[in-house]
């Protein structure tokens, strides 16, 4: 399995989310880090079905496997979290697998540029980068 990290994703960012309406606060560890080069790290970010899909793709010759985490609001329970997105190429086609919500277990989807909202009151969350992680 060939693992790739994009240059801008070598160090992850810590994003603090804050609700001015109810005081909800949460930190998200987004983008990626050095351990994301390890196949086991990528596999652990996925649910059982997605893990199996990736293993089968790797066995069939998938290449350029990478992972990144993006801010995401679960459409089921409204929890904001860092959604793992695994991308790989197989037979010159790009495929994506998505991690699951840590609260309800629903598989994520393609993130949008829409602002994240508070899971308690629905207010748009403010975002502030508070650090880096690796």
CSV table of C-alpha atoms in Angstrom, one decimal:
chain,number,residue,atom,x,y,z
A,1,UNK,CA,0.0,0.0,0.0
A,2,UNK,CA,1.5,3.4,-1.0
A,3,UNK,CA,0.7,6.1,1.4
A,4,UNK,CA,0.9,9.8,0.5
A,5,UNK,CA,0.5,13.0,2.5
A,6,UNK,CA,-0.1,16.3,0.7
A,7,UNK,CA,2.5,18.9,1.6
A,8,UNK,CA,0.0,21.3,3.3
A,9,UNK,CA,-1.3,18.4,5.4
A,10,UNK,CA,2.0,17.4,7.1
A,11,UNK,CA,1.0,19.2,10.2
A,12,UNK,CA,-2.6,19.2,11.3
A,13,UNK,CA,-4.4,22.2,12.7
A,14,UNK,CA,-6.3,22.4,16.0
A,15,UNK,CA,-9.6,24.2,15.3
A,16,UNK,CA,-11.6,25.5,18.3
A,17,UNK,CA,-15.4,25.7,17.7
A,18,UNK,CA,-17.4,28.0,20.0
A,19,UNK,CA,-21.1,28.8,20.2
A,20,UNK,CA,-22.0,32.3,21.2
A,21,UNK,CA,-25.6,31.2,21.9
A,22,UNK,CA,-25.1,28.5,24.5
A,23,UNK,CA,-21.4,28.3,25.3
A,24,UNK,CA,-20.7,25.0,23.6
A,25,UNK,CA,-16.9,24.5,22.9
A,26,UNK,CA,-15.1,21.8,21.1
A,27,UNK,CA,-11.7,21.3,19.6
A,28,UNK,CA,-11.2,19.5,16.3
A,29,UNK,CA,-7.9,18.0,15.1
A,30,UNK,CA,-8.1,18.5,11.3
A,31,UNK,CA,-5.9,18.0,8.3
A,32,UNK,CA,-3.3,15.3,8.9
A,33,UNK,CA,0.0,14.3,10.6
A,34,UNK,CA,3.0,12.1,10.3
A,35,UNK,CA,1.3,9.0,11.7
A,36,UNK,CA,-1.2,9.2,8.8
A,37,UNK,CA,1.6,7.7,6.7
A,38,UNK,CA,1.0,4.4,8.5
A,39,UNK,CA,-1.5,2.1,6.9
A,40,UNK,CA,-2.9,1.1,10.3
A,41,UNK,CA,-3.7,4.7,11.2
A,42,UNK,CA,-5.7,5.0,8.0
A,43,UNK,CA,-7.5,1.7,8.6
A,44,UNK,CA,-8.4,2.7,12.1
A,45,UNK,CA,-10.1,5.9,10.9
A,46,UNK,CA,-12.7,3.9,9.0
A,47,UNK,CA,-15.5,1.6,10.0
A,48,UNK,CA,-15.3,-2.1,9.4
A,49,UNK,CA,-17.0,-2.1,6.0
A,50,UNK,CA,-14.8,0.8,4.7
A,51,UNK,CA,-11.7,-1.0,6.1
A,52,UNK,CA,-12.5,-4.1,4.1
A,53,UNK,CA,-13.1,-2.0,1.0
A,54,UNK,CA,-9.7,-0.4,1.4
A,55,UNK,CA,-8.0,-3.7,2.1
A,56,UNK,CA,-9.6,-5.2,-1.1
A,57,UNK,CA,-8.6,-2.1,-3.1
A,58,UNK,CA,-5.0,-2.3,-1.9
A,59,UNK,CA,-4.9,-6.0,-2.8
A,60,UNK,CA,-6.2,-5.1,-6.3
A,61,UNK,CA,-3.4,-2.5,-6.7
A,62,UNK,CA,-4.8,0.8,-5.3
A,63,UNK,CA,-2.2,3.5,-5.2
A,64,UNK,CA,-1.7,7.0,-3.7
A,65,UNK,CA,-3.7,6.2,-0.6
A,66,UNK,CA,-4.0,9.3,1.6
A,67,UNK,CA,-6.1,10.5,4.6
A,68,UNK,CA,-7.2,14.0,5.7
A,69,UNK,CA,-9.6,15.2,8.3
A,70,UNK,CA,-12.1,17.9,7.6
A,71,UNK,CA,-14.5,19.8,9.8
A,72,UNK,CA,-18.0,18.2,9.4
A,73,UNK,CA,-21.5,18.4,11.0
A,74,UNK,CA,-23.1,14.9,11.3
A,75,UNK,CA,-26.4,15.2,9.4
A,76,UNK,CA,-27.9,12.6,11.8
A,77,UNK,CA,-27.1,14.0,15.3
A,78,UNK,CA,-25.6,17.4,14.3
A,79,UNK,CA,-22.3,16.7,16.2
A,80,UNK,CA,-19.4,18.6,14.7
A,81,UNK,CA,-16.3,16.4,14.3
A,82,UNK,CA,-13.1,15.9,12.3
A,83,UNK,CA,-14.3,13.7,9.5
A,84,UNK,CA,-11.6,11.3,8.2
A,85,UNK,CA,-11.6,11.1,4.4
A,86,UNK,CA,-9.5,8.4,2.8
A,87,UNK,CA,-8.7,8.9,-0.9
A,88,UNK,CA,-7.1,6.3,-3.2
A,89,UNK,CA,-6.7,5.6,-6.9
A,90,UNK,CA,-7.5,2.3,-8.6
A,91,UNK,CA,-7.5,1.7,-12.3
A,92,UNK,CA,-7.0,5.4,-12.9
A,93,UNK,CA,-10.2,6.3,-10.9
A,94,UNK,CA,-10.4,8.2,-7.7
A,95,UNK,CA,-12.3,6.7,-4.8
A,96,UNK,CA,-13.1,8.2,-1.3
A,97,UNK,CA,-14.1,6.5,1.9
A,98,UNK,CA,-15.4,8.4,4.9
A,99,UNK,CA,-15.1,7.8,8.6
A,100,UNK,CA,-18.0,7.7,11.0
A,101,UNK,CA,-19.5,10.1,13.6
A,102,UNK,CA,-18.0,9.4,17.0
A,103,UNK,CA,-21.4,10.0,18.7
A,104,UNK,CA,-24.0,8.2,16.5
A,105,UNK,CA,-21.8,6.0,14.2
A,106,UNK,CA,-23.2,7.3,10.9
A,107,UNK,CA,-20.8,7.3,8.0
A,108,UNK,CA,-19.9,10.8,6.9
A,109,UNK,CA,-20.2,12.2,3.4
A,110,UNK,CA,-18.5,14.9,1.3
A,111,UNK,CA,-18.0,18.0,3.5
A,112,UNK,CA,-19.3,21.4,2.2
A,113,UNK,CA,-18.0,24.9,2.8
A,114,UNK,CA,-21.1,25.6,5.0
A,115,UNK,CA,-20.4,26.8,8.5
A,116,UNK,CA,-20.6,24.2,11.3
A,117,UNK,CA,-23.6,24.6,13.7
A,118,UNK,CA,-24.0,24.0,17.4
A,119,UNK,CA,-25.5,20.5,18.2
A,120,UNK,CA,-27.3,22.1,21.2
A,121,UNK,CA,-29.0,25.2,19.8
A,122,UNK,CA,-28.2,25.3,16.1
A,123,UNK,CA,-26.3,28.6,16.2
A,124,UNK,CA,-23.4,28.9,13.7
A,125,UNK,CA,-20.1,28.1,15.5
A,126,UNK,CA,-17.2,30.5,15.4
A,127,UNK,CA,-13.9,28.9,14.4
A,128,UNK,CA,-10.4,29.8,15.6
A,129,UNK,CA,-7.2,27.9,14.9
A,130,UNK,CA,-5.5,27.4,18.3
A,131,UNK,CA,-2.5,25.3,17.4
A,132,UNK,CA,-1.0,22.5,15.4
A,133,UNK,CA,-0.8,18.8,15.9
A,134,UNK,CA,1.1,15.9,14.6
